[in-house]
Amino acid sequence: MKYKLPKLEYQYDALEPFIDAKTMEIHHSKHHQTYVDKFNVLIEGNKELEGKTPEEIITNIENVDEKIRIAVRNYGGGVVNHNFFFDILKKDTKSVGDILKEIEKEFGSFEEFKKKFSESALSLFGSGWTWLVLNKDKRLEIVNTANHDSPLSYKQIPLLVIDLWEHAYYLKYQNRRAEYIENFFNVINWEKVNECFIAGNKYLGVKQNERK
Ligand code: MN3
């Protein structure tokens, strides 16, 4: 049974003008699809891995046979990170709910969070991702990962992510990564991010009203 490329819940042009339709089409139907295909080749016939979701495998990457671990981290990570990235995109939503309160508590204000997240994204060298996660201390943290490393492998819970591979923005923005990062803030699905935060709290056994 092969793992299938998840369908997008929106059209390729849904994020225009901030992320253009052509970029979305190539990103999903070519790049994401390629990671899925290569991941399937890797796990085919592997009794330990076949049947598990890429998310389960990446979360427990240390259990994967060393011979294929790096390849699984790259291609499985590519699947997992894109699954998450495409899922948290939606145009013109507002930061809401518990996640907004927690951002204000952790970073001082939403603007300060945006500044720190953007700086982190700008500082990433080469290809990778900038995340907002719930860390092992159950607190919000901004982290960068290189290539297709996933926070799941570090026991962090992803809440939000920006793809900083050039394939995510080059057609429209070329070398203007700062402009892409600025515009990314127009396509974050804050309701989804809030859902991830609430689910993360539940998983960690934290009640929001117990947060200090
Ligand atoms: Mn990508």
mmCIF file with all atom_site columns, C-alpha atoms and ligand atoms in Angstrom:
data_model
loop_
_atom_site.group_PDB
_atom_site.id
_atom_site.type_symbol
_atom_site.label_atom_id
_atom_site.label_alt_id
_atom_site.label_comp_id
_atom_site.label_asym_id
_atom_site.label_entity_id
_atom_site.label_seq_id
_atom_site.pdbx_PDB_ins_code
_atom_site.Cartn_x
_atom_site.Cartn_y
_atom_site.Cartn_z
_atom_site.occupancy
_atom_site.B_iso_or_equiv
_atom_site.pdbx_formal_charge
_atom_site.auth_seq_id
_atom_site.auth_comp_id
_atom_site.auth_asym_id
_atom_site.auth_atom_id
_atom_site.pdbx_PDB_model_num
ATOM   1   C  CA . MET A 1 1   ? 0.000  0.000  0.000   1.00 0.00 ? 1   MET A CA 1
ATOM   2   C  CA . LYS A 1 2   ? 1.619  3.199  -1.150  1.00 0.00 ? 2   LYS A CA 1
ATOM   3   C  CA . TYR A 1 3   ? 1.480  6.511  0.621   1.00 0.00 ? 3   TYR A CA 1
ATOM   4   C  CA . LYS A 1 4   ? -0.491 9.018  -1.449  1.00 0.00 ? 4   LYS A CA 1
ATOM   5   C  CA . LEU A 1 5   ? 0.080  12.735 -1.960  1.00 0.00 ? 5   LEU A CA 1
ATOM   6   C  CA . PRO A 1 6   ? -2.536 14.517 0.201   1.00 0.00 ? 6   PRO A CA 1
ATOM   7   C  CA . LYS A 1 7   ? -4.939 16.701 -1.770  1.00 0.00 ? 7   LYS A CA 1
ATOM   8   C  CA . LEU A 1 8   ? -4.952 20.416 -1.084  1.00 0.00 ? 8   LEU A CA 1
ATOM   9   C  CA . GLU A 1 9   ? -8.069 21.781 0.589   1.00 0.00 ? 9   GLU A CA 1
ATOM   10  C  CA . TYR A 1 10  ? -7.967 24.811 -1.716  1.00 0.00 ? 10  TYR A CA 1
ATOM   11  C  CA . GLN A 1 11  ? -7.203 25.747 -5.319  1.00 0.00 ? 11  GLN A CA 1
ATOM   12  C  CA . TYR A 1 12  ? -3.711 26.578 -6.525  1.00 0.00 ? 12  TYR A CA 1
ATOM   13  C  CA . ASP A 1 13  ? -4.701 30.228 -7.024  1.00 0.00 ? 13  ASP A CA 1
ATOM   14  C  CA . ALA A 1 14  ? -6.270 30.605 -3.558  1.00 0.00 ? 14  ALA A CA 1
ATOM   15  C  CA . LEU A 1 15  ? -3.252 32.392 -2.106  1.00 0.00 ? 15  LEU A CA 1
ATOM   16  C  CA . GLU A 1 16  ? -2.794 34.927 -4.908  1.00 0.00 ? 16  GLU A CA 1
ATOM   17  C  CA . PRO A 1 17  ? -1.202 37.436 -5.058  1.00 0.00 ? 17  PRO A CA 1
ATOM   18  C  CA . PHE A 1 18  ? 0.992  36.491 -2.088  1.00 0.00 ? 18  PHE A CA 1
ATOM   19  C  CA . ILE A 1 19  ? 1.873  33.013 -3.357  1.00 0.00 ? 19  ILE A CA 1
ATOM   20  C  CA . ASP A 1 20  ? 1.151  32.626 -7.070  1.00 0.00 ? 20  ASP A CA 1
ATOM   21  C  CA . ALA A 1 21  ? -0.789 29.747 -8.631  1.00 0.00 ? 21  ALA A CA 1
ATOM   22  C  CA . LYS A 1 22  ? 2.117  28.490 -10.763 1.00 0.00 ? 22  LYS A CA 1
ATOM   23  C  CA . THR A 1 23  ? 4.416  28.224 -7.743  1.00 0.00 ? 23  THR A CA 1
ATOM   24  C  CA . MET A 1 24  ? 1.713  26.385 -5.781  1.00 0.00 ? 24  MET A CA 1
ATOM   25  C  CA . GLU A 1 25  ? 1.050  23.986 -8.665  1.00 0.00 ? 25  GLU A CA 1
ATOM   26  C  CA . ILE A 1 26  ? 4.706  23.085 -9.148  1.00 0.00 ? 26  ILE A CA 1
ATOM   27  C  CA . HIS A 1 27  ? 5.354  22.983 -5.414  1.00 0.00 ? 27  HIS A CA 1
ATOM   28  C  CA . HIS A 1 28  ? 2.514  20.559 -4.717  1.00 0.00 ? 28  HIS A CA 1
ATOM   29  C  CA . SER A 1 29  ? 2.190  18.470 -7.898  1.00 0.00 ? 29  SER A CA 1
ATOM   30  C  CA . LYS A 1 30  ? 5.934  18.185 -8.620  1.00 0.00 ? 30  LYS A CA 1
ATOM   31  C  CA . HIS A 1 31  ? 8.079  18.810 -5.521  1.00 0.00 ? 31  HIS A CA 1
ATOM   32  C  CA . HIS A 1 32  ? 5.764  17.358 -2.877  1.00 0.00 ? 32  HIS A CA 1
ATOM   33  C  CA . GLN A 1 33  ? 4.843  14.496 -5.229  1.00 0.00 ? 33  GLN A CA 1
ATOM   34  C  CA . THR A 1 34  ? 8.522  13.688 -5.798  1.00 0.00 ? 34  THR A CA 1
ATOM   35  C  CA . TYR A 1 35  ? 9.146  13.434 -2.043  1.00 0.00 ? 35  TYR A CA 1
ATOM   36  C  CA . VAL A 1 36  ? 6.151  11.115 -1.746  1.00 0.00 ? 36  VAL A CA 1
ATOM   37  C  CA . ASP A 1 37  ? 7.430  8.925  -4.627  1.00 0.00 ? 37  ASP A CA 1
ATOM   38  C  CA . LYS A 1 38  ? 10.959 8.694  -3.234  1.00 0.00 ? 38  LYS A CA 1
ATOM   39  C  CA . PHE A 1 39  ? 9.638  7.995  0.257   1.00 0.00 ? 39  PHE A CA 1
ATOM   40  C  CA . ASN A 1 40  ? 7.537  5.122  -1.162  1.00 0.00 ? 40  ASN A CA 1
ATOM   41  C  CA . VAL A 1 41  ? 10.572 3.623  -2.910  1.00 0.00 ? 41  VAL A CA 1
ATOM   42  C  CA . LEU A 1 42  ? 12.537 3.810  0.350   1.00 0.00 ? 42  LEU A CA 1
ATOM   43  C  CA . ILE A 1 43  ? 9.981  2.028  2.508   1.00 0.00 ? 43  ILE A CA 1
ATOM   44  C  CA . GLU A 1 44  ? 8.781  -0.487 -0.083  1.00 0.00 ? 44  GLU A CA 1
ATOM   45  C  CA . GLY A 1 45  ? 9.240  -3.983 1.303   1.00 0.00 ? 45  GLY A CA 1
ATOM   46  C  CA . ASN A 1 46  ? 10.635 -2.636 4.604   1.00 0.00 ? 46  ASN A CA 1
ATOM   47  C  CA . LYS A 1 47  ? 8.762  -4.577 7.291   1.00 0.00 ? 47  LYS A CA 1
ATOM   48  C  CA . GLU A 1 48  ? 9.585  -2.032 10.000  1.00 0.00 ? 48  GLU A CA 1
ATOM   49  C  CA . LEU A 1 49  ? 8.401  1.014  8.082   1.00 0.00 ? 49  LEU A CA 1
ATOM   50  C  CA . GLU A 1 50  ? 5.736  -0.062 5.614   1.00 0.00 ? 50  GLU A CA 1
ATOM   51  C  CA . GLY A 1 51  ? 2.244  0.827  6.800   1.00 0.00 ? 51  GLY A CA 1
ATOM   52  C  CA . LYS A 1 52  ? 3.431  3.546  9.166   1.00 0.00 ? 52  LYS A CA 1
ATOM   53  C  CA . THR A 1 53  ? 2.655  7.166  8.370   1.00 0.00 ? 53  THR A CA 1
ATOM   54  C  CA . PRO A 1 54  ? 5.608  9.353  7.401   1.00 0.00 ? 54  PRO A CA 1
ATOM   55  C  CA . GLU A 1 55  ? 4.819  11.432 10.511  1.00 0.00 ? 55  GLU A CA 1
ATOM   56  C  CA . GLU A 1 56  ? 5.243  8.359  12.783  1.00 0.00 ? 56  GLU A CA 1
ATOM   57  C  CA . ILE A 1 57  ? 8.490  7.413  11.067  1.00 0.00 ? 57  ILE A CA 1
ATOM   58  C  CA . ILE A 1 58  ? 9.983  10.913 11.266  1.00 0.00 ? 58  ILE A CA 1
ATOM   59  C  CA . THR A 1 59  ? 8.958  11.257 14.933  1.00 0.00 ? 59  THR A CA 1
ATOM   60  C  CA . ASN A 1 60  ? 10.921 8.072  15.676  1.00 0.00 ? 60  ASN A CA 1
ATOM   61  C  CA . ILE A 1 61  ? 13.735 8.620  13.180  1.00 0.00 ? 61  ILE A CA 1
ATOM   62  C  CA . GLU A 1 62  ? 16.312 7.221  15.630  1.00 0.00 ? 62  GLU A CA 1
ATOM   63  C  CA . ASN A 1 63  ? 14.668 3.792  15.216  1.00 0.00 ? 63  ASN A CA 1
ATOM   64  C  CA . VAL A 1 64  ? 15.211 3.726  11.445  1.00 0.00 ? 64  VAL A CA 1
ATOM   65  C  CA . ASP A 1 65  ? 18.045 1.507  10.190  1.00 0.00 ? 65  ASP A CA 1
ATOM   66  C  CA . GLU A 1 66  ? 21.191 3.602  9.852   1.00 0.00 ? 66  GLU A CA 1
ATOM   67  C  CA . LYS A 1 67  ? 21.661 2.457  6.261   1.00 0.00 ? 67  LYS A CA 1
ATOM   68  C  CA . ILE A 1 68  ? 18.602 4.390  5.106   1.00 0.00 ? 68  ILE A CA 1
ATOM   69  C  CA . ARG A 1 69  ? 18.160 6.876  7.958   1.00 0.00 ? 69  ARG A CA 1
ATOM   70  C  CA . ILE A 1 70  ? 19.537 9.919  6.146   1.00 0.00 ? 70  ILE A CA 1
ATOM   71  C  CA . ALA A 1 71  ? 17.470 9.206  3.038   1.00 0.00 ? 71  ALA A CA 1
ATOM   72  C  CA . VAL A 1 72  ? 14.333 8.697  5.150   1.00 0.00 ? 72  VAL A CA 1
ATOM   73  C  CA . ARG A 1 73  ? 15.055 11.917 7.021   1.00 0.00 ? 73  ARG A CA 1
ATOM   74  C  CA . ASN A 1 74  ? 15.372 13.793 3.723   1.00 0.00 ? 74  ASN A CA 1
ATOM   75  C  CA . TYR A 1 75  ? 12.495 12.321 1.723   1.00 0.00 ? 75  TYR A CA 1
ATOM   76  C  CA . GLY A 1 76  ? 10.186 11.403 4.616   1.00 0.00 ? 76  GLY A CA 1
ATOM   77  C  CA . GLY A 1 77  ? 10.903 14.825 6.093   1.00 0.00 ? 77  GLY A CA 1
ATOM   78  C  CA . GLY A 1 78  ? 10.068 16.376 2.744   1.00 0.00 ? 78  GLY A CA 1
ATOM   79  C  CA . VAL A 1 79  ? 6.687  14.631 2.819   1.00 0.00 ? 79  VAL A CA 1
ATOM   80  C  CA . VAL A 1 80  ? 5.913  15.487 6.444   1.00 0.00 ? 80  VAL A CA 1
ATOM   81  C  CA . ASN A 1 81  ? 7.006  19.115 6.260   1.00 0.00 ? 81  ASN A CA 1
ATOM   82  C  CA . HIS A 1 82  ? 5.048  19.783 3.079   1.00 0.00 ? 82  HIS A CA 1
ATOM   83  C  CA . ASN A 1 83  ? 1.967  17.999 4.480   1.00 0.00 ? 83  ASN A CA 1
ATOM   84  C  CA . PHE A 1 84  ? 2.085  20.425 7.378   1.00 0.00 ? 84  PHE A CA 1
ATOM   85  C  CA . PHE A 1 85  ? 3.031  23.530 5.382   1.00 0.00 ? 85  PHE A CA 1
ATOM   86  C  CA . PHE A 1 86  ? 0.202  23.206 2.833   1.00 0.00 ? 86  PHE A CA 1
ATOM   87  C  CA . ASP A 1 87  ? -2.242 22.519 5.647   1.00 0.00 ? 87  ASP A CA 1
ATOM   88  C  CA . ILE A 1 88  ? -1.652 25.791 7.490   1.00 0.00 ? 88  ILE A CA 1
ATOM   89  C  CA . LEU A 1 89  ? -2.092 28.117 4.494   1.00 0.00 ? 89  LEU A CA 1
ATOM   90  C  CA . LYS A 1 90  ? -5.165 30.292 3.994   1.00 0.00 ? 90  LYS A CA 1
ATOM   91  C  CA . LYS A 1 91  ? -5.529 33.865 2.889   1.00 0.00 ? 91  LYS A CA 1
ATOM   92  C  CA . ASP A 1 92  ? -6.640 36.742 5.102   1.00 0.00 ? 92  ASP A CA 1
ATOM   93  C  CA . THR A 1 93  ? -7.251 35.080 8.451   1.00 0.00 ? 93  THR A CA 1
ATOM   94  C  CA . LYS A 1 94  ? -6.509 36.760 11.782  1.00 0.00 ? 94  LYS A CA 1
ATOM   95  C  CA . SER A 1 95  ? -4.497 35.397 14.666  1.00 0.00 ? 95  SER A CA 1
ATOM   96  C  CA . VAL A 1 96  ? -7.074 34.252 17.174  1.00 0.00 ? 96  VAL A CA 1
ATOM   97  C  CA . GLY A 1 97  ? -7.796 32.351 20.340  1.00 0.00 ? 97  GLY A CA 1
ATOM   98  C  CA . ASP A 1 98  ? -5.432 30.727 22.792  1.00 0.00 ? 98  ASP A CA 1
ATOM   99  C  CA . ILE A 1 99  ? -2.464 30.814 20.416  1.00 0.00 ? 99  ILE A CA 1
ATOM   100 C  CA . LEU A 1 100 ? -2.678 34.603 20.134  1.00 0.00 ? 100 LEU A CA 1
ATOM   101 C  CA . LYS A 1 101 ? -2.772 34.959 23.937  1.00 0.00 ? 101 LYS A CA 1
ATOM   102 C  CA . GLU A 1 102 ? 0.197  32.618 24.253  1.00 0.00 ? 102 GLU A CA 1
ATOM   103 C  CA . ILE A 1 103 ? 2.176  34.464 21.559  1.00 0.00 ? 103 ILE A CA 1
ATOM   104 C  CA . GLU A 1 104 ? 1.569  37.758 23.373  1.00 0.00 ? 104 GLU A CA 1
ATOM   105 C  CA . LYS A 1 105 ? 2.670  36.171 26.646  1.00 0.00 ? 105 LYS A CA 1
ATOM   106 C  CA . GLU A 1 106 ? 5.818  34.548 25.224  1.00 0.00 ? 106 GLU A CA 1
ATOM   107 C  CA . PHE A 1 107 ? 6.984  37.285 22.858  1.00 0.00 ? 107 PHE A CA 1
ATOM   108 C  CA . GLY A 1 108 ? 5.459  40.425 24.402  1.00 0.00 ? 108 GLY A CA 1
ATOM   109 C  CA . SER A 1 109 ? 3.246  41.232 21.408  1.00 0.00 ? 109 SER A CA 1
ATOM   110 C  CA . PHE A 1 110 ? 2.185  39.797 18.075  1.00 0.00 ? 110 PHE A CA 1
ATOM   111 C  CA . GLU A 1 111 ? 4.362  42.355 16.273  1.00 0.00 ? 111 GLU A CA 1
ATOM   112 C  CA . GLU A 1 112 ? 7.378  41.279 18.283  1.00 0.00 ? 112 GLU A CA 1
ATOM   113 C  CA . PHE A 1 113 ? 6.680  37.633 17.418  1.00 0.00 ? 113 PHE A CA 1
ATOM   114 C  CA . LYS A 1 114 ? 6.379  38.530 13.734  1.00 0.00 ? 114 LYS A CA 1
ATOM   115 C  CA . LYS A 1 115 ? 9.688  40.403 13.908  1.00 0.00 ? 115 LYS A CA 1
ATOM   116 C  CA . LYS A 1 116 ? 11.502 37.502 15.592  1.00 0.00 ? 116 LYS A CA 1
ATOM   117 C  CA . PHE A 1 117 ? 9.995  34.888 13.261  1.00 0.00 ? 117 PHE A CA 1
ATOM   118 C  CA . SER A 1 118 ? 10.943 36.968 10.199  1.00 0.00 ? 118 SER A CA 1
ATOM   119 C  CA . GLU A 1 119 ? 14.485 37.534 11.466  1.00 0.00 ? 119 GLU A CA 1
ATOM   120 C  CA . SER A 1 120 ? 14.884 33.830 12.069  1.00 0.00 ? 120 SER A CA 1
ATOM   121 C  CA . ALA A 1 121 ? 13.617 33.059 8.558   1.00 0.00 ? 121 ALA A CA 1
ATOM   122 C  CA . LEU A 1 122 ? 15.942 35.646 7.023   1.00 0.00 ? 122 LEU A CA 1
ATOM   123 C  CA . SER A 1 123 ? 18.935 34.292 8.923   1.00 0.00 ? 123 SER A CA 1
ATOM   124 C  CA . LEU A 1 124 ? 18.504 30.736 7.658   1.00 0.00 ? 124 LEU A CA 1
ATOM   125 C  CA . PHE A 1 125 ? 21.371 29.856 5.344   1.00 0.00 ? 125 PHE A CA 1
ATOM   126 C  CA . GLY A 1 126 ? 20.543 27.702 2.332   1.00 0.00 ? 126 GLY A CA 1
ATOM   127 C  CA . SER A 1 127 ? 17.398 25.567 2.192   1.00 0.00 ? 127 SER A CA 1
ATOM   128 C  CA . GLY A 1 128 ? 15.233 24.869 5.201   1.00 0.00 ? 128 GLY A CA 1
ATOM   129 C  CA . TRP A 1 129 ? 12.278 25.915 7.307   1.00 0.00 ? 129 TRP A CA 1
ATOM   130 C  CA . THR A 1 130 ? 11.388 28.345 10.094  1.00 0.00 ? 130 THR A CA 1
ATOM   131 C  CA . TRP A 1 131 ? 8.883  27.039 12.637  1.00 0.00 ? 131 TRP A CA 1
ATOM   132 C  CA . LEU A 1 132 ? 6.845  28.054 15.606  1.00 0.00 ? 132 LEU A CA 1
ATOM   133 C  CA . VAL A 1 133 ? 6.786  24.996 17.869  1.00 0.00 ? 133 VAL A CA 1
ATOM   134 C  CA . LEU A 1 134 ? 5.806  23.863 21.328  1.00 0.00 ? 134 LEU A CA 1
ATOM   135 C  CA . ASN A 1 135 ? 9.117  22.767 22.765  1.00 0.00 ? 135 ASN A CA 1
ATOM   136 C  CA . LYS A 1 136 ? 9.995  20.124 25.356  1.00 0.00 ? 136 LYS A CA 1
ATOM   137 C  CA . ASP A 1 137 ? 9.409  22.689 28.112  1.00 0.00 ? 137 ASP A CA 1
ATOM   138 C  CA . LYS A 1 138 ? 5.878  23.092 26.737  1.00 0.00 ? 138 LYS A CA 1
ATOM   139 C  CA . ARG A 1 139 ? 6.629  26.660 25.648  1.00 0.00 ? 139 ARG A CA 1
ATOM   140 C  CA . LEU A 1 140 ? 6.443  28.459 22.327  1.00 0.00 ? 140 LEU A CA 1
ATOM   141 C  CA . GLU A 1 141 ? 9.737  28.666 20.486  1.00 0.00 ? 141 GLU A CA 1
ATOM   142 C  CA . ILE A 1 142 ? 10.890 29.786 17.034  1.00 0.00 ? 142 ILE A CA 1
ATOM   143 C  CA . VAL A 1 143 ? 13.312 27.287 15.499  1.00 0.00 ? 143 VAL A CA 1
ATOM   144 C  CA . ASN A 1 144 ? 15.007 26.799 12.129  1.00 0.00 ? 144 ASN A CA 1
ATOM   145 C  CA . THR A 1 145 ? 15.626 23.396 10.581  1.00 0.00 ? 145 THR A CA 1
ATOM   146 C  CA . ALA A 1 146 ? 17.975 22.710 7.675   1.00 0.00 ? 146 ALA A CA 1
ATOM   147 C  CA . ASN A 1 147 ? 17.070 20.740 4.548   1.00 0.00 ? 147 ASN A CA 1
ATOM   148 C  CA . HIS A 1 148 ? 13.985 18.655 5.449   1.00 0.00 ? 148 HIS A CA 1
ATOM   149 C  CA . ASP A 1 149 ? 14.654 18.144 9.129   1.00 0.00 ? 149 ASP A CA 1
ATOM   150 C  CA . SER A 1 150 ? 11.422 18.139 11.093  1.00 0.00 ? 150 SER A CA 1
ATOM   151 C  CA . PRO A 1 151 ? 10.779 19.370 14.642  1.00 0.00 ? 151 PRO A CA 1
ATOM   152 C  CA . LEU A 1 152 ? 8.982  16.039 15.172  1.00 0.00 ? 152 LEU A CA 1
ATOM   153 C  CA . SER A 1 153 ? 12.417 14.346 15.226  1.00 0.00 ? 153 SER A CA 1
ATOM   154 C  CA . TYR A 1 154 ? 13.379 16.658 18.124  1.00 0.00 ? 154 TYR A CA 1
ATOM   155 C  CA . LYS A 1 155 ? 10.163 15.961 20.047  1.00 0.00 ? 155 LYS A CA 1
ATOM   156 C  CA . GLN A 1 156 ? 8.830  19.415 19.287  1.00 0.00 ? 156 GLN A CA 1
ATOM   157 C  CA . ILE A 1 157 ? 5.246  20.019 18.198  1.00 0.00 ? 157 ILE A CA 1
ATOM   158 C  CA . PRO A 1 158 ? 4.907  22.097 14.998  1.00 0.00 ? 158 PRO A CA 1
ATOM   159 C  CA . LEU A 1 159 ? 2.360  24.915 15.075  1.00 0.00 ? 159 LEU A CA 1
ATOM   160 C  CA . LEU A 1 160 ? 3.368  27.048 12.109  1.00 0.00 ? 160 LEU A CA 1
ATOM   161 C  CA . VAL A 1 161 ? 5.982  26.879 9.361   1.00 0.00 ? 161 VAL A CA 1
ATOM   162 C  CA . ILE A 1 162 ? 7.356  28.767 6.382   1.00 0.00 ? 162 ILE A CA 1
ATOM   163 C  CA . ASP A 1 163 ? 9.067  26.849 3.584   1.00 0.00 ? 163 ASP A CA 1
ATOM   164 C  CA . LEU A 1 164 ? 12.345 28.624 2.774   1.00 0.00 ? 164 LEU A CA 1
ATOM   165 C  CA . TRP A 1 165 ? 13.497 26.453 -0.099  1.00 0.00 ? 165 TRP A CA 1
ATOM   166 C  CA . GLU A 1 166 ? 13.841 28.588 -3.210  1.00 0.00 ? 166 GLU A CA 1
ATOM   167 C  CA . HIS A 1 167 ? 11.245 26.417 -4.984  1.00 0.00 ? 167 HIS A CA 1
ATOM   168 C  CA . ALA A 1 168 ? 8.665  27.893 -2.555  1.00 0.00 ? 168 ALA A CA 1
ATOM   169 C  CA . TYR A 1 169 ? 9.078  31.454 -3.797  1.00 0.00 ? 169 TYR A CA 1
ATOM   170 C  CA . TYR A 1 170 ? 11.645 31.854 -6.590  1.00 0.00 ? 170 TYR A CA 1
ATOM   171 C  CA . LEU A 1 171 ? 9.231  32.175 -9.556  1.00 0.00 ? 171 LEU A CA 1
ATOM   172 C  CA . LYS A 1 172 ? 7.576  35.226 -8.040  1.00 0.00 ? 172 LYS A CA 1
ATOM   173 C  CA . TYR A 1 173 ? 10.131 36.669 -5.651  1.00 0.00 ? 173 TYR A CA 1
ATOM   174 C  CA . GLN A 1 174 ? 13.514 35.547 -7.100  1.00 0.00 ? 174 GLN A CA 1
ATOM   175 C  CA . ASN A 1 175 ? 16.154 36.700 -4.587  1.00 0.00 ? 175 ASN A CA 1
ATOM   176 C  CA . ARG A 1 176 ? 13.673 38.766 -2.518  1.00 0.00 ? 176 ARG A CA 1
ATOM   177 C  CA . ARG A 1 177 ? 13.303 36.359 0.378   1.00 0.00 ? 177 ARG A CA 1
ATOM   178 C  CA . ALA A 1 178 ? 12.420 39.198 2.796   1.00 0.00 ? 178 ALA A CA 1
ATOM   179 C  CA . GLU A 1 179 ? 9.413  40.169 0.667   1.00 0.00 ? 179 GLU A CA 1
ATOM   180 C  CA . TYR A 1 180 ? 8.226  36.546 0.522   1.00 0.00 ? 180 TYR A CA 1
ATOM   181 C  CA . ILE A 1 181 ? 8.496  36.283 4.312   1.00 0.00 ? 181 ILE A CA 1
ATOM   182 C  CA . GLU A 1 182 ? 6.582  39.557 4.791   1.00 0.00 ? 182 GLU A CA 1
ATOM   183 C  CA . ASN A 1 183 ? 3.811  38.401 2.447   1.00 0.00 ? 183 ASN A CA 1
ATOM   184 C  CA . PHE A 1 184 ? 3.686  34.944 4.039   1.00 0.00 ? 184 PHE A CA 1
ATOM   185 C  CA . PHE A 1 185 ? 1.977  36.607 7.007   1.00 0.00 ? 185 PHE A CA 1
ATOM   186 C  CA . ASN A 1 186 ? -1.057 37.157 4.729   1.00 0.00 ? 186 ASN A CA 1
ATOM   187 C  CA . VAL A 1 187 ? -1.536 33.433 4.097   1.00 0.00 ? 187 VAL A CA 1
ATOM   188 C  CA . ILE A 1 188 ? -1.328 31.861 7.544   1.00 0.00 ? 188 ILE A CA 1
ATOM   189 C  CA . ASN A 1 189 ? -4.401 29.861 8.556   1.00 0.00 ? 189 ASN A CA 1
ATOM   190 C  CA . TRP A 1 190 ? -4.531 31.022 12.169  1.00 0.00 ? 190 TRP A CA 1
ATOM   191 C  CA . GLU A 1 191 ? -7.505 28.831 12.997  1.00 0.00 ? 191 GLU A CA 1
ATOM   192 C  CA . LYS A 1 192 ? -5.434 25.790 12.018  1.00 0.00 ? 192 LYS A CA 1
ATOM   193 C  CA . VAL A 1 193 ? -2.445 27.079 13.988  1.00 0.00 ? 193 VAL A CA 1
ATOM   194 C  CA . ASN A 1 194 ? -4.722 27.528 16.997  1.00 0.00 ? 194 ASN A CA 1
ATOM   195 C  CA . GLU A 1 195 ? -6.072 23.984 16.544  1.00 0.00 ? 195 GLU A CA 1
ATOM   196 C  CA . CYS A 1 196 ? -2.501 22.657 16.496  1.00 0.00 ? 196 CYS A CA 1
ATOM   197 C  CA . PHE A 1 197 ? -1.751 24.601 19.679  1.00 0.00 ? 197 PHE A CA 1
ATOM   198 C  CA . ILE A 1 198 ? -4.830 23.250 21.457  1.00 0.00 ? 198 ILE A CA 1
ATOM   199 C  CA . ALA A 1 199 ? -4.045 19.684 20.309  1.00 0.00 ? 199 ALA A CA 1
ATOM   200 C  CA . GLY A 1 200 ? -0.416 20.158 21.377  1.00 0.00 ? 200 GLY A CA 1
ATOM   201 C  CA . ASN A 1 201 ? -1.469 21.319 24.830  1.00 0.00 ? 201 ASN A CA 1
ATOM   202 C  CA . LYS A 1 202 ? -3.713 18.302 25.134  1.00 0.00 ? 202 LYS A CA 1
ATOM   203 C  CA . TYR A 1 203 ? -0.936 15.947 24.054  1.00 0.00 ? 203 TYR A CA 1
ATOM   204 C  CA . LEU A 1 204 ? 1.437  17.526 26.594  1.00 0.00 ? 204 LEU A CA 1
ATOM   205 C  CA . GLY A 1 205 ? -1.222 17.465 29.305  1.00 0.00 ? 205 GLY A CA 1
ATOM   206 C  CA . VAL A 1 206 ? -1.264 21.250 29.687  1.00 0.00 ? 206 VAL A CA 1
ATOM   207 C  CA . LYS A 1 207 ? -4.458 23.142 30.372  1.00 0.00 ? 207 LYS A CA 1
ATOM   208 C  CA . GLN A 1 208 ? -4.345 26.615 28.821  1.00 0.00 ? 208 GLN A CA 1
ATOM   209 C  CA . ASN A 1 209 ? -5.748 28.252 31.945  1.00 0.00 ? 209 ASN A CA 1
ATOM   210 C  CA . GLU A 1 210 ? -2.907 26.670 33.940  1.00 0.00 ? 210 GLU A CA 1
ATOM   211 C  CA . ARG A 1 211 ? -0.301 28.397 31.783  1.00 0.00 ? 211 ARG A CA 1
ATOM   212 C  CA . LYS A 1 212 ? 1.490  31.189 33.589  1.00 0.00 ? 212 LYS A CA 1
HETATM 213 MN MN . MN3 B 2 .   ? 8.912  23.069 -0.444  1.00 0.00 ? 1   MN3 B MN 1
#
